[in-house]
Short mmCIF file of C-alpha atoms in Angstrom, two decimals:
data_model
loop_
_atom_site.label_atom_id
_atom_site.label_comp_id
_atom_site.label_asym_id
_atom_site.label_seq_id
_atom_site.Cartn_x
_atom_site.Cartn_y
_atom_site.Cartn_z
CA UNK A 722 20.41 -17.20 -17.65
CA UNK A 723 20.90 -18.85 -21.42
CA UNK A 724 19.82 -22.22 -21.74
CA UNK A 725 22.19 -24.26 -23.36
CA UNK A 726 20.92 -26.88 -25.84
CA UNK A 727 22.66 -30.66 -26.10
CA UNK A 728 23.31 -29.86 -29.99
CA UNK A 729 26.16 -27.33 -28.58
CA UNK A 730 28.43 -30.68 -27.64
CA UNK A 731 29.41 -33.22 -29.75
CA UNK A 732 29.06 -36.65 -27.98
CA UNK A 733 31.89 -38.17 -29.81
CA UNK A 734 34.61 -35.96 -28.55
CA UNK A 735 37.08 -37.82 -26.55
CA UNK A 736 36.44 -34.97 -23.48
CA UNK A 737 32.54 -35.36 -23.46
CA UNK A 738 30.77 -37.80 -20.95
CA UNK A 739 27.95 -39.03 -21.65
CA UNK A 740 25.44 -39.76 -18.36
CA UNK A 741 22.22 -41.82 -20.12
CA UNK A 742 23.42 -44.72 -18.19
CA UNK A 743 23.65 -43.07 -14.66
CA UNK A 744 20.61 -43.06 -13.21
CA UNK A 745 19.67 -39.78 -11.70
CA UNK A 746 19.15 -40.84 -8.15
CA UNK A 747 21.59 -39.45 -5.67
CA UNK A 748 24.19 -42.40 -4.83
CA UNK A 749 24.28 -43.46 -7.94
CA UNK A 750 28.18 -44.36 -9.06
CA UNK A 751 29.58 -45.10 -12.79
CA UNK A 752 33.46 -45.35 -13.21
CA UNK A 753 35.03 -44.25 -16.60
CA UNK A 754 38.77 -44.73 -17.34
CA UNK A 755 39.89 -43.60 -20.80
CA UNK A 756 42.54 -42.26 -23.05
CA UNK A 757 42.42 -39.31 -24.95
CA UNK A 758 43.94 -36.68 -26.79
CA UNK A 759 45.02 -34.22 -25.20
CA UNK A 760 43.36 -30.48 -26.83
CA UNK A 761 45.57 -27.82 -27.98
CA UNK A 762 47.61 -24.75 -25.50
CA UNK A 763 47.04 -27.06 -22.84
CA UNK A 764 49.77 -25.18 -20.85
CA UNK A 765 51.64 -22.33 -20.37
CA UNK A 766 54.43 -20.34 -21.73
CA UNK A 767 56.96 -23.09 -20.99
CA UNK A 768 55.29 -25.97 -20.30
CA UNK A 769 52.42 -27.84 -21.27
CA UNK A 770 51.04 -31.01 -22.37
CA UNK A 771 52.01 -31.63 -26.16
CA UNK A 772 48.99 -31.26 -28.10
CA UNK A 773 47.45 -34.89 -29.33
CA UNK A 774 49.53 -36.72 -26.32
CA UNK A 775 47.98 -39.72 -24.45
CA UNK A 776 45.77 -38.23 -21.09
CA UNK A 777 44.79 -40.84 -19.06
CA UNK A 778 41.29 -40.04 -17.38
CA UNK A 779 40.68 -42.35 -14.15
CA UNK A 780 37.00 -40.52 -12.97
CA UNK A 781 33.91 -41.86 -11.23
CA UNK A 782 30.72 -40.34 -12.12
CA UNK A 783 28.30 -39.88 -9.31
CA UNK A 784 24.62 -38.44 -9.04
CA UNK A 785 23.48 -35.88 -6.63
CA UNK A 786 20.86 -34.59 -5.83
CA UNK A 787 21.63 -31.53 -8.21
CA UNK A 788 23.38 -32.86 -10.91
CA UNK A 789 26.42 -35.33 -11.48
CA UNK A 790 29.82 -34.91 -9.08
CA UNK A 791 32.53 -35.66 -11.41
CA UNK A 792 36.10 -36.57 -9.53
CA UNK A 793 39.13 -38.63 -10.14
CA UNK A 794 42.58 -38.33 -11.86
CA UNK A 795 43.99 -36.91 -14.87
CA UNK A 796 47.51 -38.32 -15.69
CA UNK A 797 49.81 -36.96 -18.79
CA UNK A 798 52.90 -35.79 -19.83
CA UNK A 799 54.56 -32.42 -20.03
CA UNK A 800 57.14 -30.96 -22.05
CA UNK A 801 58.76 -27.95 -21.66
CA UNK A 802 61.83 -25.80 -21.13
CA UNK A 803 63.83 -24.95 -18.07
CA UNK A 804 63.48 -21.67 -16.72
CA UNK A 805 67.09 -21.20 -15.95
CA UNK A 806 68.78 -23.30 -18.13
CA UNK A 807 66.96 -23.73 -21.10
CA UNK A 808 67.19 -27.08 -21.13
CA UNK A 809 64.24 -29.71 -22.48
CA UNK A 810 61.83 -30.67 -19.67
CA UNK A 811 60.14 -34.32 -20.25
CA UNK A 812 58.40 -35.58 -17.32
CA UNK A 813 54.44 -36.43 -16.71
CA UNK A 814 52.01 -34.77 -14.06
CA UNK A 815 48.80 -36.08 -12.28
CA UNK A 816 46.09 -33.88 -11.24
CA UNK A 817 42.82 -34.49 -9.60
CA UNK A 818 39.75 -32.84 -10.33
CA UNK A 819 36.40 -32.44 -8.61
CA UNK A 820 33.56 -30.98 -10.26
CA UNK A 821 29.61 -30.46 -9.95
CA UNK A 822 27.54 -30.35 -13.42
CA UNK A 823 24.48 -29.27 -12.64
CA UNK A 824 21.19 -30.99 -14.17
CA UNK A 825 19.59 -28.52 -16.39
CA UNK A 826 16.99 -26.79 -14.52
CA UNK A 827 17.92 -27.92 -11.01
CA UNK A 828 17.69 -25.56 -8.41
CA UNK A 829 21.49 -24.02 -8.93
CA UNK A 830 20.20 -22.11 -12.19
CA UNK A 831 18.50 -19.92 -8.98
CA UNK A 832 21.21 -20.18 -6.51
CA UNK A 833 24.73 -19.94 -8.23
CA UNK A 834 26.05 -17.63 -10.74
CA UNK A 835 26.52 -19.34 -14.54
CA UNK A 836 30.69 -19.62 -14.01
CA UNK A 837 29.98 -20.92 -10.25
CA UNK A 838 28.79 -24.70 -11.23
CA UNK A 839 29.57 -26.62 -14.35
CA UNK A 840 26.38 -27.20 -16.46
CA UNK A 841 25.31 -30.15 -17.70
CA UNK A 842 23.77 -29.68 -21.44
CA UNK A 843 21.30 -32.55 -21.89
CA UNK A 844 23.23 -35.47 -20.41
CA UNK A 845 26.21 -34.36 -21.60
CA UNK A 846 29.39 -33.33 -19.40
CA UNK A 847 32.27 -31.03 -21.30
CA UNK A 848 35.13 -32.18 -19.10
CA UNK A 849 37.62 -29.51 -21.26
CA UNK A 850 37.37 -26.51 -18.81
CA UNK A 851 37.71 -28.71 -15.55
CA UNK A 852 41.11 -30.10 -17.61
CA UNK A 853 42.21 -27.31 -18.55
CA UNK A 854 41.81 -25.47 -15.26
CA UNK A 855 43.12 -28.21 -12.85
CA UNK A 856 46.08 -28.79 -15.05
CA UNK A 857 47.04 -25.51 -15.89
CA UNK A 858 46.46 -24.17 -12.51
CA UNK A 859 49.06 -26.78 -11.55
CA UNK A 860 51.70 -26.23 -13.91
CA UNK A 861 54.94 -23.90 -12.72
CA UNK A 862 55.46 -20.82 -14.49
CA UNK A 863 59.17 -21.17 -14.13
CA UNK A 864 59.71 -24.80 -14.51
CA UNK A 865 62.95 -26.07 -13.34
CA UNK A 866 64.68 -28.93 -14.99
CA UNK A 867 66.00 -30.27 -11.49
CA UNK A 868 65.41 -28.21 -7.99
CA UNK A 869 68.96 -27.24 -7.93
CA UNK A 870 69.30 -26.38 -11.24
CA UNK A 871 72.51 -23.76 -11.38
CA UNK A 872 70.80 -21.65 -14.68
CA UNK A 873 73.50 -20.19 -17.08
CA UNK A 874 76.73 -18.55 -16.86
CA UNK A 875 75.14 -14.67 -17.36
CA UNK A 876 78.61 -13.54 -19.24
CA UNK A 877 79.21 -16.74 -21.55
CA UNK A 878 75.65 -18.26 -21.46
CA UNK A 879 77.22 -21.58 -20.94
CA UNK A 880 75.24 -24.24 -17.96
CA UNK A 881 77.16 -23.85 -15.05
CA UNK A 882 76.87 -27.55 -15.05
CA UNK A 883 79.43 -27.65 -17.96
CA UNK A 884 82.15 -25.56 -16.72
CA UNK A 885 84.94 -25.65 -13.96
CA UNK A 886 84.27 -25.01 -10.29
CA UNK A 887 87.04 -22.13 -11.09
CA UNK A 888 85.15 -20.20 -14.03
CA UNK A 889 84.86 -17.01 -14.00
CA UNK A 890 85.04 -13.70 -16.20
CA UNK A 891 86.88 -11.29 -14.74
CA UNK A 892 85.91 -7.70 -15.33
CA UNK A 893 88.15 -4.75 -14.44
CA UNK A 894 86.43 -1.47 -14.31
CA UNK A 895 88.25 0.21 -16.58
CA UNK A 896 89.05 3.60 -14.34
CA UNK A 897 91.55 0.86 -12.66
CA UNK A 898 93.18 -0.75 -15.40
CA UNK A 899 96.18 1.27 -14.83
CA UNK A 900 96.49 -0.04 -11.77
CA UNK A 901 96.17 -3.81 -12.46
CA UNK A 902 99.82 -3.44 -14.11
CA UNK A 903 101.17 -2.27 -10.57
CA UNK A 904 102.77 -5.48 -9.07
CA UNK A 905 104.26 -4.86 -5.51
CA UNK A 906 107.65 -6.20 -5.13
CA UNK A 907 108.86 -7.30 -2.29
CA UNK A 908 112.59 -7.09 -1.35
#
């Protein structure tokens, strides 16, 4: 298993925790709320969080016996396009995470594989990947702009939204256009 060296994270970056000042004696609690930019594709094909925008990290920090239990609330806003209507999708999202860093060296290098357990590198925590997997793991992949959304006229490509409860586009197959200038009189 490669050992990963506290050089590999840069402490200043807005998505790194630092853990010096949580002791490492199971029970031990540290709260850390925080803005920060949010990193780029941060979504998916129409939706995501806007690269740079304002996420709002609400987390408490807590030791255990194998490492640090990191849990709490990510809040942020998405933009995006409706799947059916194409319209522009501005609304915000919360999503909690809940994640073990292991200490390096603890016992988990032994009993978990090296994707099963966030790592810690030094005392440093990379938050990113716990982000970017409870956020986009939430996200639709057909976002709707409202549940009952009506999508686009298929023939026009106008929102149903704009048009009259009577619209319609009237096709006649044209092996029976002959007959669509039969009118039945009545006498």
């Amino acid at each position: 298993m490669p050992k990963h060296s506290p050089s590999t994270l840069n402490p200043r970056s807005p998505l790194v925790l630092d853990t010096r000042d949580l002791p490492r004696r199971p029970g031990a609690l540290r709260e850390v709320q925080r803005v920060v930019p949010a990193p780029a594709d941060l979504g998916v094909e129409l939706i995501g969080v806007p690269e740079g925008a304002d996420l709002d990290l609400d987390l408490r920090l807590q030791s255990v016996s194998e490492g640090v239990l990191v849990s709490g609330t990510i809040t942020g806003p998405v933009r995006g396009e409706c799947g059916r209507c194409l319209r522009e999708i501005n609304d915000s999202m919360a999503v909690t995470i809940q994640e073990l860093y292991a200490y390096e060296d603890s016992t988990t290098d032994a009993t978990t594989d090296e994707d099963e357990v966030g790592r810690m590198q030094g005392d440093l925590i990379d938050l990113e990947p716990a982000l970017r997997d409870a956020l986009v793991l939430t996200l639709p992949t057909n976002p709707l702009c409202r549940e009952d959304c009506p999508g686009l006229c298929p023939e026009c490509g106008a929102h149903w939204d704009d048009l009259p409860a009577d619209h319609s586009h009237q096709q006649i197959d044209p092996r029976w256009a002959g007959l669509s200038q039969l009118t039945v009189t009545e006498e």
